[in-house]
GROMACS .gro file of C-alpha atoms in nm:
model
  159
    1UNK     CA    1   4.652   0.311  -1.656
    2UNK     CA    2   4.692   0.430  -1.321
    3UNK     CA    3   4.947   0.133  -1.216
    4UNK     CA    4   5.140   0.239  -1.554
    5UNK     CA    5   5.207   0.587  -1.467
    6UNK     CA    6   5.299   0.499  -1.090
    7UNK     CA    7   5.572   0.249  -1.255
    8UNK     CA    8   5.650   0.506  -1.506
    9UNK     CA    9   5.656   0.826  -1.296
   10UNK     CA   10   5.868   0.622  -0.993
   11UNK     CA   11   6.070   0.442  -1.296
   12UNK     CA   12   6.145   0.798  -1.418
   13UNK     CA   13   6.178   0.985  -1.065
   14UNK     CA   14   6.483   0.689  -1.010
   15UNK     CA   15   6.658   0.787  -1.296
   16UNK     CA   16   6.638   1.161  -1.210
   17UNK     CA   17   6.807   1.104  -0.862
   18UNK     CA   18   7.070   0.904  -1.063
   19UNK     CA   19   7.128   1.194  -1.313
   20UNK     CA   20   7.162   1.453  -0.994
   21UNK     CA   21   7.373   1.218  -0.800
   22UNK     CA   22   7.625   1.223  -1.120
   23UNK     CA   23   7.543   1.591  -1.147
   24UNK     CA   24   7.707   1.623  -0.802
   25UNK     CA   25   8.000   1.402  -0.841
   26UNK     CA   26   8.109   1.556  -1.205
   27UNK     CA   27   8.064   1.896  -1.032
   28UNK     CA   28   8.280   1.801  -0.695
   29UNK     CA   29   8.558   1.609  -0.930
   30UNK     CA   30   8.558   1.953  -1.158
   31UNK     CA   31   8.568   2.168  -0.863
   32UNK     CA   32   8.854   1.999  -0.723
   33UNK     CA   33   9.049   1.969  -1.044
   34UNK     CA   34   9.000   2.337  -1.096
   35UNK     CA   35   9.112   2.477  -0.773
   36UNK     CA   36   9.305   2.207  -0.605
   37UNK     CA   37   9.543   2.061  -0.952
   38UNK     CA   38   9.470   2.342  -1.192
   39UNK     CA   39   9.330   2.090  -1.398
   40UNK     CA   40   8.943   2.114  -1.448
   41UNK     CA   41   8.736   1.882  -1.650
   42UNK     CA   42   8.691   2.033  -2.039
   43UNK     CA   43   8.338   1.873  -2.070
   44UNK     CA   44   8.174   1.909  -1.691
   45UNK     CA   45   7.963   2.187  -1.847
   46UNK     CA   46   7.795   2.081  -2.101
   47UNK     CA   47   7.729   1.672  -1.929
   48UNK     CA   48   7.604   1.879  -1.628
   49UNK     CA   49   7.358   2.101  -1.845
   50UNK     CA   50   7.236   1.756  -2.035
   51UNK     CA   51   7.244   1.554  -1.684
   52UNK     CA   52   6.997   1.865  -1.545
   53UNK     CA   53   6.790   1.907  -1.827
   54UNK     CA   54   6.714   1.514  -1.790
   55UNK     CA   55   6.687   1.540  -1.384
   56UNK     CA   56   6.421   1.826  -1.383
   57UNK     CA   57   6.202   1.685  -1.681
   58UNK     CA   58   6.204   1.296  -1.503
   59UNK     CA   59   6.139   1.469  -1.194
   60UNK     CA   60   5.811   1.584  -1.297
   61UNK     CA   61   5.582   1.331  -1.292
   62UNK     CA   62   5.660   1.147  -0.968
   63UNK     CA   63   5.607   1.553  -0.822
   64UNK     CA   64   5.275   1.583  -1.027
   65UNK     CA   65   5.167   1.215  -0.917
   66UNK     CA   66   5.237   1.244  -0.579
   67UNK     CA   67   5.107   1.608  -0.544
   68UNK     CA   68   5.403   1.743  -0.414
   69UNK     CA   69   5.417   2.078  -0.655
   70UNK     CA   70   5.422   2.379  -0.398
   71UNK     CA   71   5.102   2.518  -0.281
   72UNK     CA   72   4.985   2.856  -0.206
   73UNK     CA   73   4.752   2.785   0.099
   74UNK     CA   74   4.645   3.167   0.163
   75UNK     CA   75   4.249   3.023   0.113
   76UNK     CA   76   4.222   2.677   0.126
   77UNK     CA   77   4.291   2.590   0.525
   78UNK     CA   78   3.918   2.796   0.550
   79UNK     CA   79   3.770   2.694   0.239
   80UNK     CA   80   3.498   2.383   0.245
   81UNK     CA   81   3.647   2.047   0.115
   82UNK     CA   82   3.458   2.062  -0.197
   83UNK     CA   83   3.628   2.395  -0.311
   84UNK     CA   84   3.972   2.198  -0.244
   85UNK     CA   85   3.851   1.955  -0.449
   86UNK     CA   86   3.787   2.189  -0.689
   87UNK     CA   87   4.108   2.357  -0.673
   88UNK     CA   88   4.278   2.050  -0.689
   89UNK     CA   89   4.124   1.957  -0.996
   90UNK     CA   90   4.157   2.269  -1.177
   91UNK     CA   91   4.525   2.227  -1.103
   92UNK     CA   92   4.524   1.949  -1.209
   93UNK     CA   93   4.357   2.048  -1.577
   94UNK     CA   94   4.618   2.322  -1.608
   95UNK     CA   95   4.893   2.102  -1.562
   96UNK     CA   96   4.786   1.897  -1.818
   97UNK     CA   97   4.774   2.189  -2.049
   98UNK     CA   98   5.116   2.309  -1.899
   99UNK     CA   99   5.303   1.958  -1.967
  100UNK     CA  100   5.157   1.923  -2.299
  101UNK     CA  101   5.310   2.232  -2.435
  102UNK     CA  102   5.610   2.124  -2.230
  103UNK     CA  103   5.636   1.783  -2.426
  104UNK     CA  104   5.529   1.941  -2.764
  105UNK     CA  105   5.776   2.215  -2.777
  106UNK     CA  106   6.043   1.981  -2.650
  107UNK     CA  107   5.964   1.771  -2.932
  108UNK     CA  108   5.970   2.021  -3.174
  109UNK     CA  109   6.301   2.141  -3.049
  110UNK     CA  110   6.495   1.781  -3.011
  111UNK     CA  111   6.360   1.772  -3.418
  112UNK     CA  112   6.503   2.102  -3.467
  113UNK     CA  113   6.880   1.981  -3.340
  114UNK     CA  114   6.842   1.681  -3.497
  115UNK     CA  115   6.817   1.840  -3.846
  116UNK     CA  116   7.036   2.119  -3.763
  117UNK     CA  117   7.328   1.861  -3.652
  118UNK     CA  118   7.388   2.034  -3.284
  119UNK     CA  119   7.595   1.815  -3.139
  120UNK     CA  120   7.783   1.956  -2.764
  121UNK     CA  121   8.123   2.129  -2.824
  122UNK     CA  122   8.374   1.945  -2.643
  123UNK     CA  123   8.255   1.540  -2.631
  124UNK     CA  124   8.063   1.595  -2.990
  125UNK     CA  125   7.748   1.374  -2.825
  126UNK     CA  126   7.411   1.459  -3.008
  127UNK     CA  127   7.175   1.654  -2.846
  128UNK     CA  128   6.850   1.542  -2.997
  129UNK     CA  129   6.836   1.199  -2.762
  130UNK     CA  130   6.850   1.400  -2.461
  131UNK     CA  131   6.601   1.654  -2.580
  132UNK     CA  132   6.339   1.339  -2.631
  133UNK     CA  133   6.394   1.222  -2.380
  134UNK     CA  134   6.283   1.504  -2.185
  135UNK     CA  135   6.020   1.542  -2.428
  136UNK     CA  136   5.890   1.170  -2.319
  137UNK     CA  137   5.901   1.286  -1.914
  138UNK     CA  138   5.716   1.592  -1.966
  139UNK     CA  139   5.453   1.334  -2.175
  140UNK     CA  140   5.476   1.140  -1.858
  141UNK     CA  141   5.402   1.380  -1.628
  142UNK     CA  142   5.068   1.498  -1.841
  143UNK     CA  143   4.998   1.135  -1.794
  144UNK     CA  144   4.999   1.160  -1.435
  145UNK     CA  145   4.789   1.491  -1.457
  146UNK     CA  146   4.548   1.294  -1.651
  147UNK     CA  147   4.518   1.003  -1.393
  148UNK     CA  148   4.465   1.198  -1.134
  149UNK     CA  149   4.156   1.441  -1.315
  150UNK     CA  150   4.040   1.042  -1.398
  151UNK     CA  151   4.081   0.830  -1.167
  152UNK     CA  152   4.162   1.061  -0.849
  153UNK     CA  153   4.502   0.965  -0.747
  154UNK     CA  154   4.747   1.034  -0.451
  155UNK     CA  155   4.581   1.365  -0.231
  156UNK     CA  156   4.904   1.490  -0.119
  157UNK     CA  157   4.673   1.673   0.134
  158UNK     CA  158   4.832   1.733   0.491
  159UNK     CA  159   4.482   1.892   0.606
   0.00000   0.00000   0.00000
């Protein structure tokens, strides 16, 4: 399981530096249209918000894997290594709690456009895909939560 979720959560983390790399090049070609030929691209805004939506939610679970959420270190550099074990696992249980809601109420909501027929406003794409599909990172990212309260897992630890 743990092998999975590496190949998942780098598979996914891959894809998210894709979506931001097209992120910046839409937004740089809409900028320039804009100000330098008047001339800005009609559907930068809502591909952006999709792209985004799809970079943050892919993003997750390499950050969760890997440890590298940000850390409040006001007690730990004093603390005995078995209270940042501790910590780390408690963490660890909330954001599995955290990513579950995450992935269920993303769920619910790609459902939700799907019946309702929300499609964007200027290239008419659906918007259910996109909102399972960030439904399926946030599920990947409990995954990794879940491997590491298991089977321990990357320590991110620079202590």
């Amino acid at each position: 399981m743990q092998r999975l979720v590496n190949r998942l959560s780098y598979g996914l983390a891959y894809v998210s530096g894709a979506a931001l790399i097209a992120v910046t090049v839409l937004m740089s070609i809409d900028v320039a249209g804009r100000y330098l030929f008047s001339a800005p691209l009609t559907f930068a805004v809502e591909t952006i918000e999709l792209l985004m939506g799809l970079a943050i939610t892919f993003g997750l679970a390499i950050t969760t894997y890997r440890r590298g959420h940000v850390r409040v270190d006001l007690v730990t550099h004093v603390a005995p290594p078995k209270f940042k074990v501790f910590l780390d696992l408690l963490a660890d249980l909330a954001s599995i709690v955290v990513f579950a809601l995450i992935a269920w109420k993303l769920f619910d909501k790609a459902g939700q456009t799907l019946r309702d027929g929300l499609y964007t406003q200027i290239l008419s794409l659906p918007v259910y895909p996109v909102v399972y599909l960030m439904s399926a990172g946030a599920a990947v990212a409990l995954l990794a939560a879940a491997v590491l309260v298991f089977r321990g897992g990357p320590s991110g630890r620079e202590d």
